[in-house]
PDB file of C-alpha atoms in Angstrom:
ATOM      1  CA  MET A  12    -143.259  62.861-101.109  1.00  0.00           C
ATOM      2  CA  VAL A  13    -145.893  60.404-102.206  1.00  0.00           C
ATOM      3  CA  ARG A  14    -148.422  59.543-100.080  1.00  0.00           C
ATOM      4  CA  GLU A  15    -149.990  55.740 -99.978  1.00  0.00           C
ATOM      5  CA  VAL A  16    -153.724  55.817-100.766  1.00  0.00           C
ATOM      6  CA  VAL A  17    -156.069  53.735 -98.567  1.00  0.00           C
ATOM      7  CA  PRO A  18    -158.493  51.664-100.519  1.00  0.00           C
ATOM      8  CA  MET A  19    -161.846  52.816 -99.543  1.00  0.00           C
ATOM      9  CA  SER A  20    -163.027  49.381 -99.047  1.00  0.00           C
ATOM     10  CA  ALA A  21    -160.347  48.608 -96.474  1.00  0.00           C
ATOM     11  CA  VAL A  22    -161.715  51.569 -94.429  1.00  0.00           C
ATOM     12  CA  THR A  23    -165.582  50.542 -94.511  1.00  0.00           C
ATOM     13  CA  THR A  24    -164.880  46.757 -94.153  1.00  0.00           C
ATOM     14  CA  ASP A  25    -167.736  45.018 -92.318  1.00  0.00           C
ATOM     15  CA  PRO A  26    -166.643  43.434 -89.045  1.00  0.00           C
ATOM     16  CA  ASP A  27    -166.237  39.951 -88.799  1.00  0.00           C
ATOM     17  CA  ASP A  28    -168.903  37.655 -87.222  1.00  0.00           C
ATOM     18  CA  ALA A  29    -166.648  37.443 -84.500  1.00  0.00           C
ATOM     19  CA  GLU A  30    -166.494  40.913 -83.802  1.00  0.00           C
ATOM     20  CA  VAL A  31    -170.254  41.364 -84.361  1.00  0.00           C
ATOM     21  CA  ALA A  32    -170.416  38.976 -81.725  1.00  0.00           C
ATOM     22  CA  ARG A  33    -168.429  40.369 -79.566  1.00  0.00           C
ATOM     23  CA  ARG A  34    -169.932  43.884 -79.935  1.00  0.00           C
ATOM     24  CA  PHE A  35    -173.317  42.195 -79.340  1.00  0.00           C
ATOM     25  CA  ALA A  36    -172.287  40.796 -76.280  1.00  0.00           C
ATOM     26  CA  ALA A  37    -171.378  44.261 -75.256  1.00  0.00           C
ATOM     27  CA  GLY A  38    -174.224  46.106 -75.917  1.00  0.00           C
ATOM     28  CA  ASP A  39    -173.339  47.693 -79.422  1.00  0.00           C
ATOM     29  CA  GLU A  40    -176.718  48.259 -81.142  1.00  0.00           C
ATOM     30  CA  GLN A  41    -175.220  48.685 -84.600  1.00  0.00           C
ATOM     31  CA  ALA A  42    -174.137  44.874 -83.929  1.00  0.00           C
ATOM     32  CA  LEU A  43    -177.526  43.750 -83.106  1.00  0.00           C
ATOM     33  CA  ALA A  44    -178.835  45.274 -86.668  1.00  0.00           C
ATOM     34  CA  LEU A  45    -175.464  43.529 -88.613  1.00  0.00           C
ATOM     35  CA  ALA A  46    -176.565  40.131 -86.660  1.00  0.00           C
ATOM     36  CA  TYR A  47    -180.061  40.662 -88.073  1.00  0.00           C
ATOM     37  CA  GLU A  48    -178.896  41.501 -91.345  1.00  0.00           C
ATOM     38  CA  ARG A  49    -176.702  38.337 -91.443  1.00  0.00           C
ATOM     39  CA  TRP A  50    -178.676  35.776 -89.559  1.00  0.00           C
ATOM     40  CA  ALA A  51    -182.111  36.513 -90.013  1.00  0.00           C
ATOM     41  CA  GLY A  52    -182.534  34.931 -92.626  1.00  0.00           C
ATOM     42  CA  GLN A  53    -181.625  31.694 -91.254  1.00  0.00           C
ATOM     43  CA  VAL A  54    -183.475  31.897 -88.014  1.00  0.00           C
ATOM     44  CA  HIS A  55    -186.615  32.971 -90.444  1.00  0.00           C
ATOM     45  CA  GLY A  56    -185.902  29.778 -92.213  1.00  0.00           C
ATOM     46  CA  MET A  57    -186.269  27.401 -89.253  1.00  0.00           C
ATOM     47  CA  ALA A  58    -189.812  29.123 -88.121  1.00  0.00           C
ATOM     48  CA  VAL A  59    -191.033  29.036 -91.771  1.00  0.00           C
ATOM     49  CA  ARG A  60    -190.403  25.147 -91.858  1.00  0.00           C
ATOM     50  CA  ALA A  61    -191.793  24.863 -88.589  1.00  0.00           C
ATOM     51  CA  PHE A  62    -195.237  27.004 -89.201  1.00  0.00           C
ATOM     52  CA  GLY A  63    -194.934  27.434 -92.902  1.00  0.00           C
ATOM     53  CA  PRO A  64    -194.569  31.198 -94.010  1.00  0.00           C
ATOM     54  CA  GLY A  65    -196.998  33.980 -92.554  1.00  0.00           C
ATOM     55  CA  PRO A  66    -197.284  35.663 -89.187  1.00  0.00           C
ATOM     56  CA  ASP A  67    -195.944  32.727 -86.926  1.00  0.00           C
ATOM     57  CA  ALA A  68    -192.819  32.400 -88.633  1.00  0.00           C
ATOM     58  CA  GLU A  69    -192.562  36.278 -88.340  1.00  0.00           C
ATOM     59  CA  ASP A  70    -193.479  36.336 -84.980  1.00  0.00           C
ATOM     60  CA  VAL A  71    -190.578  33.521 -83.705  1.00  0.00           C
ATOM     61  CA  THR A  72    -187.850  35.468 -86.117  1.00  0.00           C
ATOM     62  CA  GLN A  73    -188.628  38.812 -84.032  1.00  0.00           C
ATOM     63  CA  GLN A  74    -188.984  36.719 -80.800  1.00  0.00           C
ATOM     64  CA  THR A  75    -185.439  35.100 -81.235  1.00  0.00           C
ATOM     65  CA  PHE A  76    -183.947  38.722 -81.682  1.00  0.00           C
ATOM     66  CA  VAL A  77    -185.619  40.481 -79.167  1.00  0.00           C
ATOM     67  CA  SER A  78    -184.604  37.609 -76.969  1.00  0.00           C
ATOM     68  CA  ALA A  79    -181.166  37.265 -77.794  1.00  0.00           C
ATOM     69  CA  TRP A  80    -180.833  40.792 -77.557  1.00  0.00           C
ATOM     70  CA  THR A  81    -182.370  41.043 -73.851  1.00  0.00           C
ATOM     71  CA  GLY A  82    -180.639  38.275 -72.700  1.00  0.00           C
ATOM     72  CA  ARG A  83    -177.312  38.657 -74.533  1.00  0.00           C
ATOM     73  CA  ALA A  84    -175.192  38.752 -70.987  1.00  0.00           C
ATOM     74  CA  GLY A  85    -175.980  34.968 -71.278  1.00  0.00           C
ATOM     75  CA  TYR A  86    -174.044  34.799 -74.507  1.00  0.00           C
ATOM     76  CA  SER A  87    -170.427  33.597 -74.548  1.00  0.00           C
ATOM     77  CA  ALA A  88    -168.156  33.482 -77.553  1.00  0.00           C
ATOM     78  CA  ALA A  89    -166.042  30.371 -75.600  1.00  0.00           C
ATOM     79  CA  ALA A  90    -169.692  28.299 -75.864  1.00  0.00           C
ATOM     80  CA  GLY A  91    -169.861  28.538 -79.653  1.00  0.00           C
ATOM     81  CA  PRO A  92    -170.580  31.342 -82.561  1.00  0.00           C
ATOM     82  CA  LEU A  93    -173.503  33.795 -81.879  1.00  0.00           C
ATOM     83  CA  PRO A  94    -175.340  32.336 -85.016  1.00  0.00           C
ATOM     84  CA  ALA A  95    -175.338  28.874 -83.643  1.00  0.00           C
ATOM     85  CA  TRP A  96    -176.778  30.754 -80.175  1.00  0.00           C
ATOM     86  CA  LEU A  97    -179.353  32.491 -82.163  1.00  0.00           C
ATOM     87  CA  VAL A  98    -180.419  28.878 -83.689  1.00  0.00           C
ATOM     88  CA  GLY A  99    -180.746  27.671 -80.178  1.00  0.00           C
ATOM     89  CA  ILE A 100    -182.721  30.323 -78.901  1.00  0.00           C
ATOM     90  CA  CYS A 101    -185.150  30.137 -82.187  1.00  0.00           C
ATOM     91  CA  ARG A 102    -185.392  26.024 -81.402  1.00  0.00           C
ATOM     92  CA  HIS A 103    -186.849  27.361 -78.016  1.00  0.00           C
ATOM     93  CA  LYS A 104    -189.497  29.991 -79.549  1.00  0.00           C
ATOM     94  CA  ILE A 105    -190.502  27.402 -81.964  1.00  0.00           C
ATOM     95  CA  ALA A 106    -191.374  24.668 -79.113  1.00  0.00           C
ATOM     96  CA  ASP A 107    -193.089  27.873 -77.275  1.00  0.00           C
ATOM     97  CA  ASN A 108    -195.219  28.844 -80.035  1.00  0.00           C
ATOM     98  CA  TRP A 109    -196.127  25.229 -81.041  1.00  0.00           C
ATOM     99  CA  ALA A 110    -197.177  24.823 -77.270  1.00  0.00           C
ATOM    100  CA  LYS A 111    -199.477  28.479 -77.510  1.00  0.00           C
ATOM    101  CA  LEU A 112    -201.110  27.011 -80.649  1.00  0.00           C
ATOM    102  CA  GLU A 113    -202.000  23.916 -78.967  1.00  0.00           C
ATOM    103  CA  ARG A 114    -203.119  25.417 -75.956  1.00  0.00           C
ATOM    104  CA  GLN A 115    -205.238  27.731 -78.736  1.00  0.00           C
ATOM    105  CA  ARG A 116    -206.657  24.489 -80.147  1.00  0.00           C
ATOM    106  CA  ARG A 117    -207.670  23.120 -76.786  1.00  0.00           C
ATOM    107  CA  SER A 118    -209.512  26.082 -76.078  1.00  0.00           C
ATOM    108  CA  ALA A 119    -211.260  26.247 -79.385  1.00  0.00           C
ATOM    109  CA  GLU A 120    -212.389  22.648 -78.659  1.00  0.00           C
ATOM    110  CA  ALA A 121    -213.510  23.603 -75.182  1.00  0.00           C
ATOM    111  CA  VAL A 122    -215.600  26.415 -76.526  1.00  0.00           C
ATOM    112  CA  ALA A 123    -216.693  24.236 -79.061  1.00  0.00           C
ATOM    113  CA  ALA A 124    -218.257  21.588 -76.822  1.00  0.00           C
ATOM    114  CA  ASP A 125    -219.520  24.183 -74.035  1.00  0.00           C
ATOM    115  CA  ALA A 126    -221.569  25.765 -76.630  1.00  0.00           C
ATOM    116  CA  ARG A 127    -222.769  22.437 -78.117  1.00  0.00           C
ATOM    117  CA  SER A 128    -223.501  21.287 -74.412  1.00  0.00           C
ATOM    118  CA  ALA A 129    -225.339  24.709 -73.670  1.00  0.00           C
ATOM    119  CA  ALA A 130    -227.511  23.860 -76.530  1.00  0.00           C
ATOM    120  CA  ALA A 131    -228.313  20.109 -75.863  1.00  0.00           C
ATOM    121  CA  PRO A 132    -231.802  19.929 -74.337  1.00  0.00           C
ATOM    122  CA  THR A 133    -232.090  17.946 -70.908  1.00  0.00           C
ATOM    123  CA  GLY A 134    -234.250  14.698 -70.974  1.00  0.00           C
ATOM    124  CA  GLY A 135    -234.970  12.856 -74.170  1.00  0.00           C
ATOM    125  CA  ASP A 136    -232.671  10.167 -75.546  1.00  0.00           C
ATOM    126  CA  GLY A 137    -229.200  10.990 -76.752  1.00  0.00           C
ATOM    127  CA  LEU A 138    -230.212  10.654 -80.276  1.00  0.00           C
ATOM    128  CA  ALA A 139    -232.755  13.358 -80.157  1.00  0.00           C
ATOM    129  CA  GLY A 140    -230.531  15.675 -78.174  1.00  0.00           C
ATOM    130  CA  ALA A 141    -227.471  14.987 -80.589  1.00  0.00           C
ATOM    131  CA  VAL A 142    -229.831  15.830 -83.436  1.00  0.00           C
ATOM    132  CA  ALA A 143    -231.337  19.230 -82.055  1.00  0.00           C
ATOM    133  CA  ASP A 144    -227.694  19.932 -81.209  1.00  0.00           C
ATOM    134  CA  ARG A 145    -226.757  19.519 -84.755  1.00  0.00           C
ATOM    135  CA  VAL A 146    -229.827  21.670 -86.196  1.00  0.00           C
ATOM    136  CA  LEU A 147    -228.796  24.382 -83.582  1.00  0.00           C
ATOM    137  CA  LEU A 148    -225.299  24.577 -84.423  1.00  0.00           C
ATOM    138  CA  LEU A 149    -226.012  24.122 -88.158  1.00  0.00           C
ATOM    139  CA  GLY A 150    -228.852  27.135 -87.810  1.00  0.00           C
ATOM    140  CA  GLU A 151    -226.125  29.206 -86.342  1.00  0.00           C
ATOM    141  CA  LEU A 152    -223.558  28.673 -89.143  1.00  0.00           C
ATOM    142  CA  ASN A 153    -226.300  29.607 -91.438  1.00  0.00           C
ATOM    143  CA  ARG A 154    -226.031  33.250 -89.894  1.00  0.00           C
ATOM    144  CA  ILE A 155    -222.669  33.271 -90.010  1.00  0.00           C
ATOM    145  CA  GLY A 156    -221.079  34.708 -93.515  1.00  0.00           C
ATOM    146  CA  GLN A 157    -217.916  33.891 -95.385  1.00  0.00           C
ATOM    147  CA  PRO A 158    -214.986  33.776 -94.978  1.00  0.00           C
ATOM    148  CA  GLN A 159    -215.861  32.690 -91.149  1.00  0.00           C
ATOM    149  CA  ARG A 160    -218.309  30.054 -91.973  1.00  0.00           C
ATOM    150  CA  ARG A 161    -215.776  28.260 -94.293  1.00  0.00           C
ATOM    151  CA  ILE A 162    -212.917  28.431 -91.739  1.00  0.00           C
ATOM    152  CA  ILE A 163    -215.292  26.930 -89.121  1.00  0.00           C
ATOM    153  CA  GLU A 164    -216.491  23.945 -91.412  1.00  0.00           C
ATOM    154  CA  LEU A 165    -212.615  23.073 -91.950  1.00  0.00           C
ATOM    155  CA  ALA A 166    -211.462  23.520 -88.888  1.00  0.00           C
ATOM    156  CA  PHE A 167    -214.198  21.434 -86.779  1.00  0.00           C
ATOM    157  CA  PHE A 168    -215.785  19.266 -89.680  1.00  0.00           C
ATOM    158  CA  GLU A 169    -212.942  18.588 -91.702  1.00  0.00           C
ATOM    159  CA  ASP A 170    -210.535  18.589 -88.718  1.00  0.00           C
ATOM    160  CA  LEU A 171    -207.727  20.773 -90.314  1.00  0.00           C
ATOM    161  CA  THR A 172    -204.987  22.785 -88.414  1.00  0.00           C
ATOM    162  CA  HIS A 173    -204.826  26.631 -88.474  1.00  0.00           C
ATOM    163  CA  ALA A 174    -202.082  26.496 -90.946  1.00  0.00           C
ATOM    164  CA  GLN A 175    -203.839  23.837 -93.327  1.00  0.00           C
ATOM    165  CA  ILE A 176    -206.803  26.146 -93.246  1.00  0.00           C
ATOM    166  CA  ALA A 177    -204.799  29.399 -94.054  1.00  0.00           C
ATOM    167  CA  ALA A 178    -203.003  27.196 -96.838  1.00  0.00           C
ATOM    168  CA  ARG A 179    -206.209  26.015 -98.130  1.00  0.00           C
ATOM    169  CA  THR A 180    -207.852  29.142 -98.045  1.00  0.00           C
ATOM    170  CA  GLY A 181    -205.936  31.714 -98.690  1.00  0.00           C
ATOM    171  CA  ILE A 182    -206.098  33.637 -96.153  1.00  0.00           C
ATOM    172  CA  PRO A 183    -203.222  34.762 -93.515  1.00  0.00           C
ATOM    173  CA  LEU A 184    -202.930  32.457 -90.530  1.00  0.00           C
ATOM    174  CA  GLY A 185    -203.475  35.260 -88.191  1.00  0.00           C
ATOM    175  CA  THR A 186    -206.828  36.052 -89.716  1.00  0.00           C
ATOM    176  CA  VAL A 187    -207.995  32.675 -89.562  1.00  0.00           C
ATOM    177  CA  LYS A 188    -206.871  32.429 -85.949  1.00  0.00           C
ATOM    178  CA  SER A 189    -208.805  35.501 -85.060  1.00  0.00           C
ATOM    179  CA  HIS A 190    -212.343  34.296 -86.935  1.00  0.00           C
ATOM    180  CA  ILE A 191    -212.106  30.955 -85.560  1.00  0.00           C
ATOM    181  CA  ARG A 192    -211.963  33.050 -82.232  1.00  0.00           C
ATOM    182  CA  ARG A 193    -214.644  35.780 -82.500  1.00  0.00           C
ATOM    183  CA  THR A 194    -217.004  33.115 -84.266  1.00  0.00           C
ATOM    184  CA  LEU A 195    -216.713  30.676 -81.423  1.00  0.00           C
ATOM    185  CA  GLU A 196    -217.434  33.199 -78.945  1.00  0.00           C
ATOM    186  CA  ARG A 197    -220.272  34.406 -81.103  1.00  0.00           C
ATOM    187  CA  LEU A 198    -221.419  31.079 -81.585  1.00  0.00           C
ATOM    188  CA  ARG A 199    -221.198  30.076 -77.615  1.00  0.00           C
ATOM    189  CA  ASP A 200    -223.225  33.190 -76.560  1.00  0.00           C
ATOM    190  CA  ARG A 201    -225.995  32.534 -79.314  1.00  0.00           C
ATOM    191  CA  LEU A 202    -226.076  28.685 -78.671  1.00  0.00           C
ATOM    192  CA  GLU A 203    -226.591  29.306 -74.754  1.00  0.00           C
ATOM    193  CA  VAL A 204    -229.449  31.719 -75.323  1.00  0.00           C
ATOM    194  CA  ASP A 205    -230.908  29.161 -77.885  1.00  0.00           C
ATOM    195  CA  GLY A 206    -230.342  26.179 -75.454  1.00  0.00           C
ATOM    196  CA  ALA A 207    -231.857  27.799 -72.268  1.00  0.00           C
ATOM    197  CA  ALA A 208    -235.068  28.759 -74.565  1.00  0.00           C
ATOM    198  CA  LEU A 209    -235.251  24.853 -75.441  1.00  0.00           C
ATOM    199  CA  ARG A 210    -234.713  23.701 -71.909  1.00  0.00           C
ATOM    200  CA  SER A 211    -237.401  26.389 -70.679  1.00  0.00           C
TER     201      SER A 211
END
C-alpha cells in the first residue's frame, strides 16, 4: 500500500491575514508576533514619515503594537482588516506624540523665558536690561561644552526643531532632547543666581 506523502510546506504554511487577525483578537501571543512581523514595517514607515528615522518613530511603532494588543477586545474583523486597524492606532499615536513634542517645545521656551526674566536686572531702560540679559546668557553658554552649546544655539538662535537639529548634527533625536532639557535646567539655575546677584 502506497502512502501519500504530504509536502512539508503544506504542513508549515503560515496562517493567512484573516486567521492572524482572528487569533490576535482571541489573545494568541503567536499571532501578535506574526502581526508584528507582517505589519511593523508599514507602521514604522508611517512613523518615519512623521518624525524622521530615530527613537520617536521607533517609540510610535512600539506604542502602536502595545496599544493594539492591550486593546484587542476593541478590534472587530467585521469593521475591517487588522492592518487597517493598526494604521488607525498608529495615526493616533503620531498625533499624541506631536502633541507631546509641542508641549516639550513650549516648556523649553518657558524655561528659557524664565531664565531671561530672572537674569534681567530691575530698573534702567529696556535696552540696558536686554544687553545685560544677553551678556549673562552668552557668558553661561561659554561655560557649556560641546555638543550641548551647539544644540542650544541651533534651538534658540536659529529656531530649529529637535528633529532638524538631529538631522544637522547627526546626534540622535533622543540625545538632542535630553541635552536641551538638562542644559536649560542648568542655565536657568545659573542665571537665577547671577540675576539675583545683579539685583542686590
